[in-house]
Amino acid sequence: MAKEAVKYVWEGAIPLQIHLHKSDVASHPAPPPALVLAPRIGYLPLLIPLIKPYFKDSLPPGEDSIWFDYKGFPLKWYIPTGVLFDLLCAEPERPWNLTIHFRGYPSNILIPCEGEDSVKWNFVNSLKEAQYIINGNCKNVMNMSQSDQEDLWTSVMNGDLDAYTRLSPKLKMGTVEDEFSRTTSLSSPQSQQVVAETDVAGQVKTARIPVRLYVRSINKDFENLEDVPEIDTWDDISYLNRPVEFLREEGKCFTLRDAIESLLPEFMGDRAQTSGEERSMDDTEEADGSRETGEIKLVRIQGIEMKLEIPFSWVVNNLMNPEFYLHISVLVKAPQR
Amino acid sequence: MSQEEKAMEAIKDALRALRKRHLLEEGAHAPAISALSRPIISQGSEWKEKTEKLETELQQCYKAQSRLSEQLVIEVAESRTSKAILQEKELLINDLQKELTQRREECTQIQEELEEKTKMVDVLIAENQEIRSQLEEMTGRVQKAESENKMLIDRWMLQKMQDAERLNEANDLYEEMLAKLKANGLETLARQQVDGIVRRNEDGTDHFVESTIPSTCGHRIHAHEGGCGSIIFEYNSGTLFTGGQDRAVKMWDTNSGALIKSLYGSLGNILDMAVTHDNKSVIAATSSNNLFVWDVSSGRVRHTLTGHTDKVCAVDVSKFSSRHVVSAAYDRTIKLWDLHKGYCTNTVLFTSNCNAICLSIDGLTVFSGHMDGNLRLWDIQTGKLLSEVAGHSSAVTSVSLSRNGNRILTSGRDNVHNVFDTRTLEICGTLRASGNRLASNWSRSCISPDDDYVAAGSADGTVHVWSLSKGNIVSILKEQTSPILCCSWSGIGKPLASADKNGYVCTWT
């Protein structure tokens, strides 16, 4: 079952309907939108080779500087596609309508992207960051041969899970012990090996988990996700790149809730009413103050919402991205000002 | 629920959520999108293949084009060179054509000329053949003529021999006759002396007068200024005509020595004179190439005979007709004149100039004495040379006929006087004298009327008289001092007149 989850994660893809921005339309009639399936763990620039053929006849002459936007909101390209979708579409829009631009790159908002190479280096850097957080050094990534790096990246680009699982042990990333994953994977001898390896590699009591947290704050109060207003500035999104200290306690399971609490202590008025008597005991003020401090409306990882009681170790082992980072999208209601 | 169970529940929830998501997202859309993109992809690959093919074709086309353009460059260069060559050739052709037309013209010209030449050659061949045939004819004729000539010459020689024989016979006869005549002569002399008075008055008969030997000078007349070249007596009278360098003819009476008449009108020196038989006319040969004929009685010039181209040095008139005048001039001609017509009727040419001339008694033969010393005889009517005799070794100066016409006296510059027989042209006598030298080419000597005495003047002024029958000098008459130019014996026997270079005329009796 662990393998199943990872498989679903790797196979996950979002249907995109890419429209050519009308300012870039140089043919008559305007080209129809392109329909592509974008891997969740992939990045938007990697889709350009698929999209460009659709629009190249309609482009005005000149150099291309490609960027995407969602309802006028420029999209940062180094964020995995799935994360963007979970963050920006409160109510999942399928297909997701994006607009592609070939001109007029907004350099004030977006950092420049030189195509596949930029994405690859972003990936490798993230990998190094993750290893540093996990192992305390990133020498394993550095010592990896160029061809292995290439092959790793290629497997990520292509969504080749088998190749990835072959290559990733070379990184010698320490993983979190996860008895849940173990039990669920007794059927497959392969995964047993993997688990055994990870056991051998590092069984730390205290682990640090690389996490990237995206918090979208929405001013208005809403009940239904459809009512979420559109985002118009990146200022509404705060980005946290903070590792989670995974405490392994006896008899106690480190849940997702615990992780989020450690990351966003100020928003712990969330679901306080739904669960966690501890919480209500600790600060009713906080519960009352939740209306002033903000309220976590939504936590999405890899496009799914789950019970916060889910063990964090399972989450980490199954829902992390290929660069060993766990991306968490959080929708909060902004504190009233 | 224990925590573990909650955890497991949460995990299962999560899995369920993943599955749901899968169904909603890629499960639902993947097939459609892949279906949509397949044709595009395949199209894309198709287009790619097409473009690759087209690109390779294009490359090939470019290569082919570059090759072709290289070839084209080469061809263009070649075509240019061939054009240039062609132009050259065309020019050459033009030149050659011009040359060709020229040559053709020349050729036609040459052909025409050739035709002409061949025609001419044909004509010439024909002419040549004709001429050859003519030549053959001519040679035949010539041969014939030569043979005839030979024959004629033989005949002529035969004739001549026959003539000579005849002449010999005649001579024999003549001598016989002479002998007879002598015998008869004595008889007739006797008879004449008997009836001489009767016979003397008969005209036509020989006036036989006995000539006396002159010895004394009768008169000495200064006849002319300058020289007196010619004197002549009237027939049977003592009247003397003198002609001189002063262009005058004067008539003297020798008995008295007085001037009877003067005849003027001559334009030149009088070189010779002749008197007609009837004593009516006097003809003078002058140095002005003319002959003047005076009428004695009137004294006027009746005729002026022109025709000679040089001085007329001798003249004689026919005794028979007194119509025919013969004159010799230094243009080597003898002209025969008719006094009635007044012009020349015949002209005879010869090579040597004639100094003296004399007509025969019958007026048919002309005796001429020439510078080459020959005495020639001419036929008056035909003008042909009858015979010639070499009389002198130098020029003949005088020819005078005897009264009976049988004897002719020639005097030459070799100081010899010959007497010829007129018929046989043999020398009867030769007279010489040591002191006798002829003065000029025209020194005239004369015979006495009885044909016995010869008188000739000499350069020292003396006159010698010889006797013909005896052959010796009978008298030497000295009176004049200048050279004697002319002597003349009167027809009546006496006197003898002589004229000299100073113009004096002496009469001797």
PDB file of N, CA and C in Angstrom, chain B residues 26-78:
ATOM      1  N   GLU B  26      -6.097  12.692 -13.649  1.00  0.00           N
ATOM      2  CA  GLU B  26      -5.453  12.082 -14.823  1.00  0.00           C
ATOM      3  C   GLU B  26      -6.287  10.943 -15.376  1.00  0.00           C
ATOM      4  N   GLY B  27      -7.012  10.242 -14.495  1.00  0.00           N
ATOM      5  CA  GLY B  27      -7.826   9.152 -14.990  1.00  0.00           C
ATOM      6  C   GLY B  27      -8.847   9.618 -16.012  1.00  0.00           C
ATOM      7  N   ALA B  28      -9.457  10.775 -15.674  1.00  0.00           N
ATOM      8  CA  ALA B  28     -10.514  11.247 -16.558  1.00  0.00           C
ATOM      9  C   ALA B  28      -9.936  11.902 -17.799  1.00  0.00           C
ATOM     10  N   HIS B  29      -8.908  12.658 -17.609  1.00  0.00           N
ATOM     11  CA  HIS B  29      -8.469  13.528 -18.723  1.00  0.00           C
ATOM     12  C   HIS B  29      -7.369  12.943 -19.584  1.00  0.00           C
ATOM     13  N   ALA B  30      -6.612  12.050 -18.973  1.00  0.00           N
ATOM     14  CA  ALA B  30      -5.461  11.553 -19.745  1.00  0.00           C
ATOM     15  C   ALA B  30      -5.840  10.950 -21.080  1.00  0.00           C
ATOM     16  N   PRO B  31      -6.853  10.053 -21.099  1.00  0.00           N
ATOM     17  CA  PRO B  31      -7.150   9.457 -22.404  1.00  0.00           C
ATOM     18  C   PRO B  31      -7.524  10.486 -23.456  1.00  0.00           C
ATOM     19  N   ALA B  32      -8.406  11.445 -22.981  1.00  0.00           N
ATOM     20  CA  ALA B  32      -8.841  12.445 -23.962  1.00  0.00           C
ATOM     21  C   ALA B  32      -7.665  13.236 -24.487  1.00  0.00           C
ATOM     22  N   ILE B  33      -6.806  13.685 -23.587  1.00  0.00           N
ATOM     23  CA  ILE B  33      -5.687  14.525 -24.006  1.00  0.00           C
ATOM     24  C   ILE B  33      -4.721  13.755 -24.892  1.00  0.00           C
ATOM     25  N   SER B  34      -4.485  12.523 -24.509  1.00  0.00           N
ATOM     26  CA  SER B  34      -3.573  11.738 -25.340  1.00  0.00           C
ATOM     27  C   SER B  34      -4.169  11.510 -26.715  1.00  0.00           C
ATOM     28  N   ALA B  35      -5.524  11.274 -26.726  1.00  0.00           N
ATOM     29  CA  ALA B  35      -6.178  11.091 -28.020  1.00  0.00           C
ATOM     30  C   ALA B  35      -6.043  12.342 -28.861  1.00  0.00           C
ATOM     31  N   LEU B  36      -6.224  13.480 -28.198  1.00  0.00           N
ATOM     32  CA  LEU B  36      -6.104  14.747 -28.939  1.00  0.00           C
ATOM     33  C   LEU B  36      -4.692  14.971 -29.435  1.00  0.00           C
ATOM     34  N   SER B  37      -3.746  14.655 -28.554  1.00  0.00           N
ATOM     35  CA  SER B  37      -2.361  15.010 -28.916  1.00  0.00           C
ATOM     36  C   SER B  37      -1.736  14.025 -29.876  1.00  0.00           C
ATOM     37  N   ARG B  38      -2.328  12.819 -29.948  1.00  0.00           N
ATOM     38  CA  ARG B  38      -1.664  11.825 -30.804  1.00  0.00           C
ATOM     39  C   ARG B  38      -1.568  12.276 -32.260  1.00  0.00           C
ATOM     40  N   PRO B  39      -2.717  12.699 -32.788  1.00  0.00           N
ATOM     41  CA  PRO B  39      -2.570  13.101 -34.187  1.00  0.00           C
ATOM     42  C   PRO B  39      -1.573  14.244 -34.351  1.00  0.00           C
ATOM     43  N   ILE B  40      -1.641  15.170 -33.327  1.00  0.00           N
ATOM     44  CA  ILE B  40      -0.704  16.289 -33.444  1.00  0.00           C
ATOM     45  C   ILE B  40       0.721  15.776 -33.382  1.00  0.00           C
ATOM     46  N   ILE B  41       0.949  14.873 -32.443  1.00  0.00           N
ATOM     47  CA  ILE B  41       2.304  14.349 -32.313  1.00  0.00           C
ATOM     48  C   ILE B  41       2.702  13.631 -33.599  1.00  0.00           C
ATOM     49  N   SER B  42       1.728  12.751 -33.954  1.00  0.00           N
ATOM     50  CA  SER B  42       2.085  12.027 -35.175  1.00  0.00           C
ATOM     51  C   SER B  42       2.257  12.986 -36.332  1.00  0.00           C
ATOM     52  N   GLN B  43       1.340  13.965 -36.358  1.00  0.00           N
ATOM     53  CA  GLN B  43       1.519  14.974 -37.402  1.00  0.00           C
ATOM     54  C   GLN B  43       2.861  15.646 -37.269  1.00  0.00           C
ATOM     55  N   GLY B  44       3.155  15.946 -36.004  1.00  0.00           N
ATOM     56  CA  GLY B  44       4.444  16.599 -35.802  1.00  0.00           C
ATOM     57  C   GLY B  44       5.571  15.759 -36.341  1.00  0.00           C
ATOM     58  N   SER B  45       5.485  14.436 -35.974  1.00  0.00           N
ATOM     59  CA  SER B  45       6.567  13.586 -36.468  1.00  0.00           C
ATOM     60  C   SER B  45       6.520  13.519 -37.980  1.00  0.00           C
ATOM     61  N   GLU B  46       5.290  13.450 -38.505  1.00  0.00           N
ATOM     62  CA  GLU B  46       5.183  13.459 -39.968  1.00  0.00           C
ATOM     63  C   GLU B  46       5.842  14.687 -40.550  1.00  0.00           C
ATOM     64  N   TRP B  47       5.447  15.836 -39.967  1.00  0.00           N
ATOM     65  CA  TRP B  47       6.044  17.076 -40.476  1.00  0.00           C
ATOM     66  C   TRP B  47       7.550  17.048 -40.358  1.00  0.00           C
ATOM     67  N   LYS B  48       7.998  16.514 -39.231  1.00  0.00           N
ATOM     68  CA  LYS B  48       9.452  16.448 -39.058  1.00  0.00           C
ATOM     69  C   LYS B  48      10.085  15.631 -40.158  1.00  0.00           C
ATOM     70  N   GLU B  49       9.486  14.455 -40.388  1.00  0.00           N
ATOM     71  CA  GLU B  49      10.037  13.626 -41.462  1.00  0.00           C
ATOM     72  C   GLU B  49      10.026  14.362 -42.779  1.00  0.00           C
ATOM     73  N   LYS B  50       8.852  14.990 -43.018  1.00  0.00           N
ATOM     74  CA  LYS B  50       8.765  15.721 -44.289  1.00  0.00           C
ATOM     75  C   LYS B  50       9.830  16.782 -44.385  1.00  0.00           C
ATOM     76  N   THR B  51       9.968  17.551 -43.308  1.00  0.00           N
ATOM     77  CA  THR B  51      10.966  18.621 -43.364  1.00  0.00           C
ATOM     78  C   THR B  51      12.358  18.052 -43.549  1.00  0.00           C
ATOM     79  N   GLU B  52      12.633  16.937 -42.836  1.00  0.00           N
ATOM     80  CA  GLU B  52      13.963  16.357 -43.021  1.00  0.00           C
ATOM     81  C   GLU B  52      14.179  15.964 -44.482  1.00  0.00           C
ATOM     82  N   LYS B  53      13.145  15.272 -45.011  1.00  0.00           N
ATOM     83  CA  LYS B  53      13.268  14.889 -46.417  1.00  0.00           C
ATOM     84  C   LYS B  53      13.476  16.104 -47.291  1.00  0.00           C
ATOM     85  N   LEU B  54      12.625  17.132 -47.054  1.00  0.00           N
ATOM     86  CA  LEU B  54      12.736  18.334 -47.882  1.00  0.00           C
ATOM     87  C   LEU B  54      14.096  18.986 -47.718  1.00  0.00           C
ATOM     88  N   GLU B  55      14.596  18.964 -46.475  1.00  0.00           N
ATOM     89  CA  GLU B  55      15.909  19.564 -46.272  1.00  0.00           C
ATOM     90  C   GLU B  55      16.968  18.826 -47.059  1.00  0.00           C
ATOM     91  N   THR B  56      16.937  17.470 -46.970  1.00  0.00           N
ATOM     92  CA  THR B  56      17.957  16.742 -47.738  1.00  0.00           C
ATOM     93  C   THR B  56      17.804  17.031 -49.230  1.00  0.00           C
ATOM     94  N   GLU B  57      16.512  17.045 -49.672  1.00  0.00           N
ATOM     95  CA  GLU B  57      16.302  17.360 -51.095  1.00  0.00           C
ATOM     96  C   GLU B  57      16.883  18.721 -51.419  1.00  0.00           C
ATOM     97  N   LEU B  58      16.601  19.678 -50.532  1.00  0.00           N
ATOM     98  CA  LEU B  58      17.098  21.037 -50.761  1.00  0.00           C
ATOM     99  C   LEU B  58      18.615  21.061 -50.827  1.00  0.00           C
ATOM    100  N   GLN B  59      19.239  20.323 -49.883  1.00  0.00           N
ATOM    101  CA  GLN B  59      20.707  20.265 -49.941  1.00  0.00           C
ATOM    102  C   GLN B  59      21.183  19.728 -51.273  1.00  0.00           C
ATOM    103  N   GLN B  60      20.500  18.634 -51.670  1.00  0.00           N
ATOM    104  CA  GLN B  60      20.900  18.069 -52.953  1.00  0.00           C
ATOM    105  C   GLN B  60      20.700  19.067 -54.077  1.00  0.00           C
ATOM    106  N   CYS B  61      19.544  19.744 -53.979  1.00  0.00           N
ATOM    107  CA  CYS B  61      19.294  20.750 -55.023  1.00  0.00           C
ATOM    108  C   CYS B  61      20.363  21.827 -55.013  1.00  0.00           C
ATOM    109  N   TYR B  62      20.739  22.265 -53.816  1.00  0.00           N
ATOM    110  CA  TYR B  62      21.797  23.286 -53.755  1.00  0.00           C
ATOM    111  C   TYR B  62      23.071  22.781 -54.380  1.00  0.00           C
ATOM    112  N   LYS B  63      23.410  21.529 -54.007  1.00  0.00           N
ATOM    113  CA  LYS B  63      24.640  20.983 -54.588  1.00  0.00           C
ATOM    114  C   LYS B  63      24.555  20.959 -56.102  1.00  0.00           C
ATOM    115  N   ALA B  64      23.369  20.438 -56.537  1.00  0.00           N
ATOM    116  CA  ALA B  64      23.206  20.367 -57.992  1.00  0.00           C
ATOM    117  C   ALA B  64      23.302  21.769 -58.602  1.00  0.00           C
ATOM    118  N   GLN B  65      22.660  22.719 -57.906  1.00  0.00           N
ATOM    119  CA  GLN B  65      22.682  24.087 -58.446  1.00  0.00           C
ATOM    120  C   GLN B  65      24.103  24.618 -58.517  1.00  0.00           C
ATOM    121  N   SER B  66      24.881  24.365 -57.426  1.00  0.00           N
ATOM    122  CA  SER B  66      26.260  24.883 -57.468  1.00  0.00           C
ATOM    123  C   SER B  66      27.019  24.250 -58.610  1.00  0.00           C
ATOM    124  N   ARG B  67      26.824  22.938 -58.786  1.00  0.00           N
ATOM    125  CA  ARG B  67      27.516  22.271 -59.903  1.00  0.00           C
ATOM    126  C   ARG B  67      27.113  22.893 -61.230  1.00  0.00           C
ATOM    127  N   LEU B  68      25.765  23.077 -61.331  1.00  0.00           N
ATOM    128  CA  LEU B  68      25.274  23.626 -62.604  1.00  0.00           C
ATOM    129  C   LEU B  68      25.811  25.028 -62.842  1.00  0.00           C
ATOM    130  N   SER B  69      25.850  25.833 -61.742  1.00  0.00           N
ATOM    131  CA  SER B  69      26.354  27.189 -61.961  1.00  0.00           C
ATOM    132  C   SER B  69      27.815  27.166 -62.343  1.00  0.00           C
ATOM    133  N   GLU B  70      28.584  26.238 -61.735  1.00  0.00           N
ATOM    134  CA  GLU B  70      29.980  26.114 -62.170  1.00  0.00           C
ATOM    135  C   GLU B  70      30.044  25.799 -63.644  1.00  0.00           C
ATOM    136  N   GLN B  71      29.237  24.784 -63.996  1.00  0.00           N
ATOM    137  CA  GLN B  71      29.220  24.417 -65.421  1.00  0.00           C
ATOM    138  C   GLN B  71      28.823  25.609 -66.283  1.00  0.00           C
ATOM    139  N   LEU B  72      27.802  26.322 -65.766  1.00  0.00           N
ATOM    140  CA  LEU B  72      27.339  27.468 -66.534  1.00  0.00           C
ATOM    141  C   LEU B  72      28.436  28.483 -66.750  1.00  0.00           C
ATOM    142  N   VAL B  73      29.198  28.716 -65.659  1.00  0.00           N
ATOM    143  CA  VAL B  73      30.289  29.697 -65.803  1.00  0.00           C
ATOM    144  C   VAL B  73      31.245  29.247 -66.893  1.00  0.00           C
ATOM    145  N   ILE B  74      31.575  27.934 -66.795  1.00  0.00           N
ATOM    146  CA  ILE B  74      32.516  27.412 -67.799  1.00  0.00           C
ATOM    147  C   ILE B  74      31.934  27.589 -69.197  1.00  0.00           C
ATOM    148  N   GLU B  75      30.626  27.201 -69.314  1.00  0.00           N
ATOM    149  CA  GLU B  75      30.003  27.271 -70.629  1.00  0.00           C
ATOM    150  C   GLU B  75      29.965  28.703 -71.138  1.00  0.00           C
ATOM    151  N   VAL B  76      29.646  29.617 -70.208  1.00  0.00           N
ATOM    152  CA  VAL B  76      29.578  31.014 -70.648  1.00  0.00           C
ATOM    153  C   VAL B  76      30.932  31.478 -71.155  1.00  0.00           C
ATOM    154  N   ALA B  77      31.985  31.114 -70.356  1.00  0.00           N
ATOM    155  CA  ALA B  77      33.325  31.515 -70.815  1.00  0.00           C
ATOM    156  C   ALA B  77      33.611  30.917 -72.188  1.00  0.00           C
ATOM    157  N   GLU B  78      33.273  29.619 -72.308  1.00  0.00           N
ATOM    158  CA  GLU B  78      33.532  28.970 -73.604  1.00  0.00           C
ATOM    159  C   GLU B  78      32.750  29.635 -74.723  1.00  0.00           C
TER     160      GLU B  78
END
